[in-house]
Structures are given as structure tokens and as C-alpha cells.
């Protein structure tokens, strides 16, 4: 009995045990959203794993309509009872293939395939055989969120009872326990009104197989939260990122609240990032540790950082792919704005945690990404940039990118001009991607067609945004 047959038998037994009535298949679209299709359990059979489920890929943002027929092949190893389905439902993720006369072939634009191909390329290079990463998930938890964009009116309104604006005598408030502006870091109950809900989220993640490191309230007073997970292999962590976001958003909705990963949902408050910790292994040995190196990092680690810093502008097109992303990457909010690396310095785009001292944990974090990213593309792009740095021995110190062991926000304007900055807009990041993407297409990891489609989609978003009057424009210019 092969592994698939054994797993299918296991799934059938699970369906009987849990009285499963429906089987749900979750697929990832080009933007990084889960979509799904569901069949009755009676239709589930071995052919489901052989021939897959057909669907129209053009509606997922991938293929032109004339070549849009695709099949989804579920991975039985991902089977899990969906905790949010009222009808007992088993859910599975998997992969996408194109339909050809000679059989199905893995679709090279599908996010999961891109991440798997990046790991294959890493192994083929001989540099490493594992990339281990750990993202930090920051998000805001609101009581309500309303927004409208029509020709007649444009605006949004969010609220949470712990916000400092509910100090007003005219609001129901939070019994005097509102949280001050940018004063939420590690606050405790009763100010931390999301405490129990975060614990439930973490318990559900653990049950689903996502190991949680810790959770806490973040800096943003109006309900900014953070859940950090334990390190895991890159493709698995991309899967886990989808699971984490699914749990956070659905459990919040179940509790009558709403969660958002929007990088900058509140003007002048702390933004939400998705810092990514990373390290490489080969034959079970860590490659980033060197007791004699700067901050305990090896030459390989420095070259990896060099690749990230060299390609950081084009990387932003995948790690920060929304117009809102760049409203977070501004000075004064513990968000990176400059290209550089340092130890324990949150103003640098690459931070080396001082607390990670052992060979197996020695690593650094990339601080610019946010969770509007498609995690498969973002993590794969990070890996490819780092590998390019190792292959070409890109030394970050020799290129003037640090180490910056001082507060980059307090530099004089003259000193700041000497340091290269991150893109200030999605437009700049897309320009950089168009000019600098050969490191992504190596080994066929990122198909050129995918990069072209990505840039075109994002340019379309920018054109739409530029045509919509902004509410602040009325405040600034209405009376001119």
C-alpha cells in the first residue's frame, strides 16, 4: 500500500469517526486569498486525487480565459476538520495543474508550486537543503469596520471600545480602561480586551498543527495584536500562514469582531507588519552561525543578507504588494525605512535578534514584509534574493549597508541622504521589479509570465486608486 492509498484510507476512517458530510478543497488565488469548492463526502474517492477537481483559473487571476481550464489536486496530508463549518466538513489544500493531452502538469504560476520550486533550486545549488522561517503576525482587532467607495461618498469608519477616542463623555467607552495612543505594547487586562480571544486563536492554531510561540497586545492602542509562531520549513510555513489568517479572521467574526491585516488601518498609529525570521540548514547543520562573526553570524548569513539588501526594492513588490503597505513604511513607528542591517535595531530593515544565541537558532529577521503579501510568493522571493547573495558573495558591509548599530530615525537630514531608503510607494517597487527580477527567474522559480501578470495587476490597482478622490483632499483643497 503506497502512502497516498494509506492516507486515503485514513481520511475515510476520519470521515466515519467525525461523521463528516462534506469535503472542502481550499485553493490560493494570485493575490493570496483562499478560495474553495465543496463536494458531498459520498463523491469522495481515489479518482479525486488522481484526476482532481476542475475549475476556471482565469477567475483566480492566473491564466488568460482561452487557457483557463485547470485542475486542483488535493493533498491528503493537509486534511483537517474545518472548525468553522456548521456542517461537519473535512478541508484540504493541495496543488494546481494545467490540463494537457499528455496528462496534468503542475502549474508553474500557482503559489504553492513557486515555493516548492524555490526550495528545489536551493537544493540543486548545493548551498542548503532547508530554509526555516518564522513570521510574526500583527493585526488589528476591531468591534466594527465600515467603508464605502462610491461616486457619492468615500470613506471608512472603524471602532473598538478600547481605543483612546472612546474616552469621550458621549461614548459608551470601555469603563475607563481605554488604551492610549501607541500605548498598547504588552498591556494587560482589563485594557487588553482581546486577551481571551487571542488565546482561543492560538489553541485553534495548535490543534491545526501550527505551533505558537506566544501572543500579546502590540503597540497600537486601538486593538493591535500579535501572534508569533515557531519556526518551520518555508513551504510548510506558507501553508501555515494561510491557516493562521483563516483562523484569526473567522474566529474574530464568530465572536462578533473583525480582524484586519491591513498594514496601516489607522492614521498616526502603529502599522502591522509580518517580520520574517530565517535561517538555512544543510545536512542537519545550521549555516548562519559563526561565533567569531559579527553578531554571531557566518559569512554565508552575511551574503544572504547582502542579497536581500541588494534586491530589497524589487522584493517589496511581493513582500509589500498593496498601496497601503507603504503608508506603514514611514519614520516614527518602528517600521523600517532604510536599507541596512544591525543587531537589536528595529529601525533597520534587517534586524539580528540578540536573544538568538545558539547555532540552531542564530538568525535574522526581515522587517519590511506585511501580511497583504501572498506568502508563497513572498517567502520564495526572499529565498531567491538570499541565494543570489550567497552565489555572488554580496557583502552587505562592503556595500555600505551597515551594520547600523544606532537609531536610524534620529539621523540628521544630511546623514539620512547618505543611506539608501526603501521604496516609498508601490509604484516605485514595481519599477524596481521590472528592472531587477533575474534573481527570481533563475531555475524557472518565478515564471516571467507570472511577473508580467503581477506587475500588470498591480499597475491596474494603482490606476484605480489614482482616480478615486481621497477624503483628505476635501480637507486640504475644498475651499481653494
XYZ file of C-alpha atoms in Angstrom:
480
model
C 0.000 0.000 0.000
C 1.551 3.339 -1.068
C 1.464 6.458 1.081
C -1.439 8.025 -0.825
C -3.584 4.918 -0.554
C -2.840 4.665 3.155
C -3.692 8.329 3.641
C -6.950 7.981 1.707
C -7.912 5.054 3.922
C -7.039 7.191 6.937
C -9.217 10.026 5.595
C -12.165 7.682 5.066
C -11.824 6.408 8.620
C -11.670 10.002 9.879
C -14.818 10.854 7.926
C -16.651 7.978 9.563
C -15.357 8.844 13.026
C -16.245 12.546 12.770
C -19.452 11.924 10.794
C -18.125 14.147 8.005
C -20.749 15.138 5.422
C -18.769 17.453 3.134
C -15.222 17.613 1.743
C -13.888 21.130 1.144
C -10.921 21.990 -1.083
C -9.078 25.273 -0.465
C -7.040 26.903 -3.237
C -4.932 30.081 -3.221
C -5.519 32.792 -5.809
C -2.803 35.033 -7.215
C -3.345 37.698 -4.539
C -3.030 35.237 -1.657
C -6.683 34.703 -0.759
C -8.134 31.288 -0.091
C -10.971 30.199 -2.367
C -12.799 26.896 -2.045
C -15.070 24.314 -3.599
C -17.012 21.667 -1.681
C -18.344 18.196 -2.536
C -20.519 15.744 -0.572
C -18.465 13.073 1.170
C -20.206 10.439 -0.996
C -18.448 11.878 -4.086
C -15.009 11.484 -2.490
C -12.895 8.686 -3.996
C -9.385 7.848 -5.143
C -10.084 9.498 -8.516
C -10.289 12.810 -6.648
C -6.544 12.571 -6.017
C -5.769 11.216 -9.494
C -7.849 13.441 -11.751
C -8.552 16.349 -9.404
C -11.298 18.960 -9.341
C -11.679 21.119 -12.462
C -12.036 24.902 -12.197
C -11.646 28.142 -14.180
C -8.203 29.555 -13.405
C -8.895 32.899 -15.076
C -11.100 33.866 -12.125
C -8.136 33.285 -9.814
C -6.001 35.809 -11.689
C -3.612 33.333 -13.321
C -4.328 32.309 -16.886
C -5.954 34.045 -19.846
C -9.507 32.855 -20.443
C -8.641 30.843 -23.571
C -6.277 28.674 -21.493
C -8.090 28.767 -18.183
C -9.110 25.128 -17.567
C -7.159 23.762 -14.594
C -7.474 21.011 -12.009
C -6.941 21.114 -8.282
C -5.226 18.048 -6.807
C -5.823 17.793 -3.037
C -3.018 16.787 -0.702
C -4.339 14.206 1.788
C -1.617 15.181 4.265
C -3.356 18.560 4.731
C -6.739 17.085 5.714
C -8.299 18.716 8.782
C -11.809 19.119 10.173
C -12.775 22.738 9.464
C -13.564 24.319 12.857
C -15.824 26.992 11.324
C -18.179 24.806 9.271
C -21.565 24.132 10.881
C -21.977 21.006 8.721
C -19.155 18.556 9.621
C -16.607 19.279 6.892
C -13.132 17.974 6.140
C -10.940 20.560 4.434
C -7.846 20.006 2.299
C -5.305 22.171 0.496
C -3.203 20.953 -2.405
C -1.811 21.915 -5.765
C -2.961 23.103 -9.173
C -2.165 21.583 -12.555
C -2.846 22.555 -16.135
C -4.703 20.114 -18.362
C -2.727 18.755 -21.308
C -3.045 15.956 -23.859
C -0.199 14.088 -22.167
C -1.663 14.464 -18.693
C -1.753 17.080 -15.979
C 1.329 19.201 -15.285
C 1.995 21.336 -12.187
C 1.018 24.925 -12.991
C 4.186 26.997 -12.657
C 2.367 30.186 -11.610
C 0.485 28.555 -8.725
C 1.836 29.955 -5.430
C 2.485 26.570 -3.817
C 4.457 25.429 -6.873
C 6.592 28.576 -6.834
C 7.562 27.993 -3.202
C 8.337 24.309 -3.816
C 10.423 25.145 -6.892
C 12.401 27.729 -4.874
C 13.336 25.021 -2.375
C 14.259 22.644 -5.200
C 16.512 25.336 -6.691
C 18.162 25.837 -3.301
C 18.905 22.111 -3.076
C 20.186 21.980 -6.663
C 22.556 24.858 -5.926
C 24.185 22.816 -3.169
C 24.039 25.781 -0.806
C 21.456 24.381 1.609
C 18.677 21.823 1.824
C 16.310 23.590 4.255
C 15.090 27.132 4.672
C 13.445 27.580 8.054
C 11.357 30.694 8.687
C 9.109 32.189 11.344
C 6.760 35.096 10.616
C 5.266 37.425 13.211
C 1.574 38.079 12.612
C 0.445 41.581 13.571
C -3.176 42.580 13.054
C -5.875 44.888 14.374
C -8.982 43.619 16.148
C -11.963 45.956 15.821
C -15.541 45.872 17.035
C -16.743 47.177 13.673
C -15.426 48.249 10.281
C -17.464 50.081 7.657
C -16.231 51.518 4.390
C -17.685 52.759 1.125
C -16.265 53.931 -2.202
C -18.987 55.284 -4.485
C -19.311 58.361 -6.699
C -21.419 59.972 -3.957
C -19.240 59.302 -0.939
C -15.947 57.752 0.036
C -14.704 56.903 3.499
C -14.344 54.379 6.293
C -15.177 54.119 9.981
C -13.689 51.652 12.423
C -14.258 51.353 16.148
C -13.101 49.360 19.146
C -14.132 50.098 22.695
C -10.548 50.095 23.984
C -9.482 52.956 21.664
C -8.487 56.258 23.247
C -11.137 58.104 21.222
C -13.731 56.358 23.426
C -12.615 58.452 26.404
C -15.348 60.868 25.319
C -18.218 61.594 27.678
C -20.558 60.931 24.744
C -19.494 57.324 24.084
C -20.186 54.051 25.861
C -16.441 53.628 26.267
C -14.519 50.852 27.988
C -15.248 51.614 31.649
C -12.266 53.948 31.862
C -9.822 51.316 30.565
C -9.149 52.783 27.132
C -5.624 52.372 25.749
C -3.621 55.494 24.959
C -2.251 56.366 21.525
C 0.645 53.993 20.671
C 0.438 52.744 24.273
C -0.652 49.137 23.752
C 2.633 47.217 23.936
C 2.164 44.221 26.287
C -0.723 45.850 28.182
C -2.686 43.504 30.414
C -6.370 43.023 31.206
C -8.742 44.791 31.607
C -7.244 47.129 28.965
C -6.319 44.142 26.787
C -9.847 43.252 25.708
C -8.591 40.772 23.075
C -6.643 38.611 25.527
C -9.038 35.640 25.748
C -9.812 35.734 22.033
C -6.098 35.562 21.152
C -5.707 32.561 23.444
C -8.569 30.818 21.650
C -6.923 31.638 18.319
C -3.638 30.141 19.493
C -5.319 26.994 20.827
C -7.055 26.511 17.483
C -3.746 27.005 15.640
C -2.051 24.402 17.826
C -4.913 21.959 17.180
C -4.454 22.526 13.427
C -0.710 21.812 13.702
C 0.656 25.375 13.744
C 2.999 25.708 16.711
C 2.610 29.010 18.564
C 5.488 30.801 20.290
C 3.437 33.445 22.130
C 0.801 36.156 21.738
C 0.429 39.670 23.149
C -1.057 43.098 22.606
C 1.030 45.228 20.262
C 1.846 48.955 20.270
C -1.299 50.185 18.519
C -3.759 51.306 21.195
C -6.968 50.642 19.210
C -6.630 46.848 19.264
C -3.331 45.898 17.626
C -2.420 42.270 18.338
C 0.473 39.931 17.621
C 0.742 36.165 17.413
C 4.193 34.727 16.737
C 4.631 31.137 15.608
C 7.545 28.743 15.930
C 9.999 28.315 13.068
C 9.216 25.770 10.340
C 10.252 24.835 6.793
C 9.422 27.519 4.257
C 6.736 25.771 2.132
C 5.002 24.465 5.266
C 5.099 27.939 6.806
C 3.460 29.394 3.694
C 0.642 26.882 4.239
C 0.574 27.798 7.930
C 0.347 31.500 7.087
C -2.880 30.832 5.207
C -4.192 28.785 8.143
C -3.266 31.486 10.686
C -5.040 34.231 8.754
C -8.087 31.995 8.255
C -8.330 31.251 11.969
C -7.791 34.845 13.084
C -10.366 36.328 10.714
C -13.017 33.649 11.192
C -12.730 33.367 14.967
C -12.916 37.168 15.257
C -16.081 37.165 13.127
C -17.506 34.323 15.212
C -17.036 36.494 18.312
C -18.762 39.496 16.730
C -15.492 41.317 15.956
C -13.432 41.885 12.826
C -9.703 41.346 12.266
C -7.625 43.011 9.567
C -4.043 42.538 8.366
C -4.138 45.896 6.577
C -0.646 47.344 7.180
C -1.879 50.845 8.122
C -5.572 50.871 9.021
C -5.312 53.842 11.421
C -3.669 57.172 10.641
C -0.801 58.032 13.034
C -0.997 54.678 14.845
C 1.443 51.782 14.662
C 1.256 49.748 11.462
C 1.042 45.963 11.204
C 3.947 44.092 9.656
C 4.835 40.453 9.130
C 8.503 40.288 10.151
C 10.103 37.122 8.781
C 12.853 35.332 10.759
C 15.007 32.970 8.679
C 17.951 30.590 8.691
C 19.394 27.872 6.424
C 20.443 24.271 7.149
C 22.470 21.707 5.220
C 22.717 18.056 6.227
C 21.128 18.993 9.560
C 23.716 21.673 10.358
C 22.881 25.404 10.677
C 24.653 27.636 8.140
C 24.121 31.040 9.741
C 26.166 30.588 12.946
C 29.760 31.689 13.464
C 30.905 32.574 16.969
C 33.596 34.881 15.542
C 31.351 36.657 13.040
C 29.534 39.952 13.549
C 26.679 39.300 15.996
C 27.474 35.569 15.771
C 26.569 35.326 12.086
C 28.540 33.385 9.499
C 29.873 34.677 6.196
C 27.063 32.726 4.485
C 24.495 34.599 6.568
C 26.103 37.928 5.659
C 25.988 37.084 1.957
C 22.329 36.070 2.317
C 21.624 39.445 3.935
C 23.579 41.104 1.135
C 21.290 39.529 -1.444
C 18.209 40.700 0.418
C 19.546 44.246 0.702
C 20.656 44.405 -2.934
C 17.217 43.327 -4.180
C 15.107 44.868 -1.428
C 13.355 47.396 -3.688
C 12.114 44.742 -6.126
C 11.371 42.353 -3.248
C 8.907 44.920 -1.916
C 6.703 44.283 -4.953
C 5.996 40.818 -3.467
C 6.516 41.405 0.273
C 4.600 44.717 0.365
C 2.182 44.425 -2.558
C -0.544 46.909 -1.579
C -0.767 50.689 -1.819
C -1.475 50.670 1.908
C 1.807 48.827 2.571
C 3.849 51.975 2.046
C 1.757 54.024 4.466
C 3.295 51.770 7.130
C 6.900 52.141 5.936
C 7.347 55.660 7.299
C 9.593 57.020 10.099
C 8.481 57.094 13.721
C 6.505 53.854 14.017
C 9.203 51.140 14.491
C 8.814 50.301 10.795
C 11.933 50.119 8.609
C 12.544 52.872 6.063
C 16.264 52.408 5.291
C 18.309 49.693 3.597
C 20.651 48.262 6.214
C 21.269 45.644 8.904
C 22.047 45.778 12.624
C 21.747 43.925 15.918
C 18.653 44.565 18.071
C 17.812 47.641 15.991
C 14.188 47.852 14.886
C 14.858 50.836 12.629
C 16.938 48.690 10.239
C 15.208 46.623 7.561
C 17.235 43.587 8.714
C 17.441 43.067 12.471
C 19.587 40.432 14.164
C 17.901 39.359 17.429
C 20.412 39.425 20.270
C 18.466 36.762 22.186
C 19.043 34.080 19.493
C 22.481 32.824 20.526
C 22.699 29.072 19.862
C 23.868 27.688 16.490
C 20.421 26.179 15.803
C 18.584 29.456 16.434
C 21.047 32.057 15.139
C 19.152 34.049 12.546
C 17.978 37.472 11.439
C 14.613 38.940 10.533
C 13.458 40.918 7.512
C 11.183 43.634 8.863
C 9.556 45.203 5.816
C 7.061 42.452 4.769
C 3.382 42.671 5.684
C 0.525 40.192 5.540
C -1.121 41.614 2.418
C 1.556 39.540 0.663
C 0.854 36.210 -0.972
C 3.023 34.189 1.452
C 4.148 31.623 -1.123
C 5.467 34.299 -3.474
C 6.901 36.474 -0.706
C 8.815 33.695 1.066
C 10.072 32.252 -2.233
C 11.262 35.694 -3.375
C 13.103 36.193 -0.067
C 14.849 32.841 -0.506
C 15.843 33.597 -4.102
C 17.265 37.008 -3.167
C 19.284 35.475 -0.336
C 20.606 32.663 -2.529
C 21.668 35.236 -5.116
C 23.620 36.989 -2.387
C 25.413 33.757 -1.460
C 26.110 32.785 -5.066
C 27.584 36.218 -5.848
C 29.184 36.808 -2.418
C 27.374 40.114 -1.879
C 28.918 41.570 1.298
C 26.484 43.986 2.980
C 29.224 45.810 4.895
C 31.357 46.293 1.781
C 28.319 47.768 0.040
C 27.757 50.287 2.838
C 24.577 48.710 4.194
C 25.737 48.562 7.787
C 25.956 47.395 10.403
C 23.835 50.316 11.625
C 24.022 49.900 15.393
C 22.314 53.212 16.103
C 18.831 54.702 15.740
C 18.358 55.485 12.065
C 15.350 57.684 12.809
C 17.454 60.253 14.712
C 19.967 60.955 11.941
C 20.222 64.470 10.596
C 18.691 65.119 7.153
C 22.197 65.277 5.689
C 23.153 61.893 7.158
C 19.848 60.335 6.095
C 20.501 61.308 2.470
C 23.626 59.123 2.518
C 21.610 55.995 3.353
C 19.534 54.247 0.707
C 15.841 54.063 1.526
C 13.091 51.564 0.820
C 10.600 52.334 -1.955
C 8.110 54.976 -0.892
C 5.264 53.622 -2.975
C 4.013 50.504 -4.710
C 4.754 52.269 -7.997
C 8.457 52.506 -7.085
C 8.534 48.856 -6.031
C 7.004 47.751 -9.341
C 9.525 49.850 -11.256
C 12.270 48.067 -9.319
C 10.755 44.642 -10.032
C 10.620 45.337 -13.761
C 14.288 46.380 -13.711
C 15.533 43.695 -11.292
C 13.993 40.214 -11.429
C 16.584 37.887 -12.959
C 17.349 36.519 -9.493
C 13.685 35.425 -9.282
C 13.523 33.685 -12.659
C 16.648 31.569 -12.067
C 15.865 27.869 -12.390
C 12.342 28.698 -13.536
C 11.260 29.514 -9.975
C 9.260 32.621 -10.911
C 7.983 32.311 -14.497
C 8.387 35.519 -16.488
C 4.669 35.289 -17.280
C 3.855 35.416 -13.578
C 5.978 38.524 -13.041
C 4.342 40.190 -16.050
C 0.846 39.367 -14.794
C 1.727 40.510 -11.274
C 3.041 43.881 -12.453
C 0.034 44.411 -14.742
C -2.447 43.621 -11.936
C -0.709 45.934 -9.501
C -0.444 48.739 -12.082
C -4.203 48.404 -12.613
C -4.767 48.749 -8.858
C -2.624 51.890 -8.848
C -4.538 53.433 -11.767
C -7.830 52.790 -9.996
C -6.538 54.288 -6.758
C -5.253 57.398 -8.526
C -8.719 58.070 -9.982
C -10.608 57.963 -6.677
C -10.898 61.278 -4.783
C -9.379 60.899 -1.310
C -11.374 62.189 1.697
C -8.289 64.094 2.877
C -8.269 66.049 -0.400
C -11.553 67.658 0.593
C -9.969 68.726 3.865
C -6.901 70.105 2.103
C -8.259 71.679 -1.058
C -12.054 72.072 -0.974
C -12.018 75.818 -0.315
C -9.335 76.757 -2.872
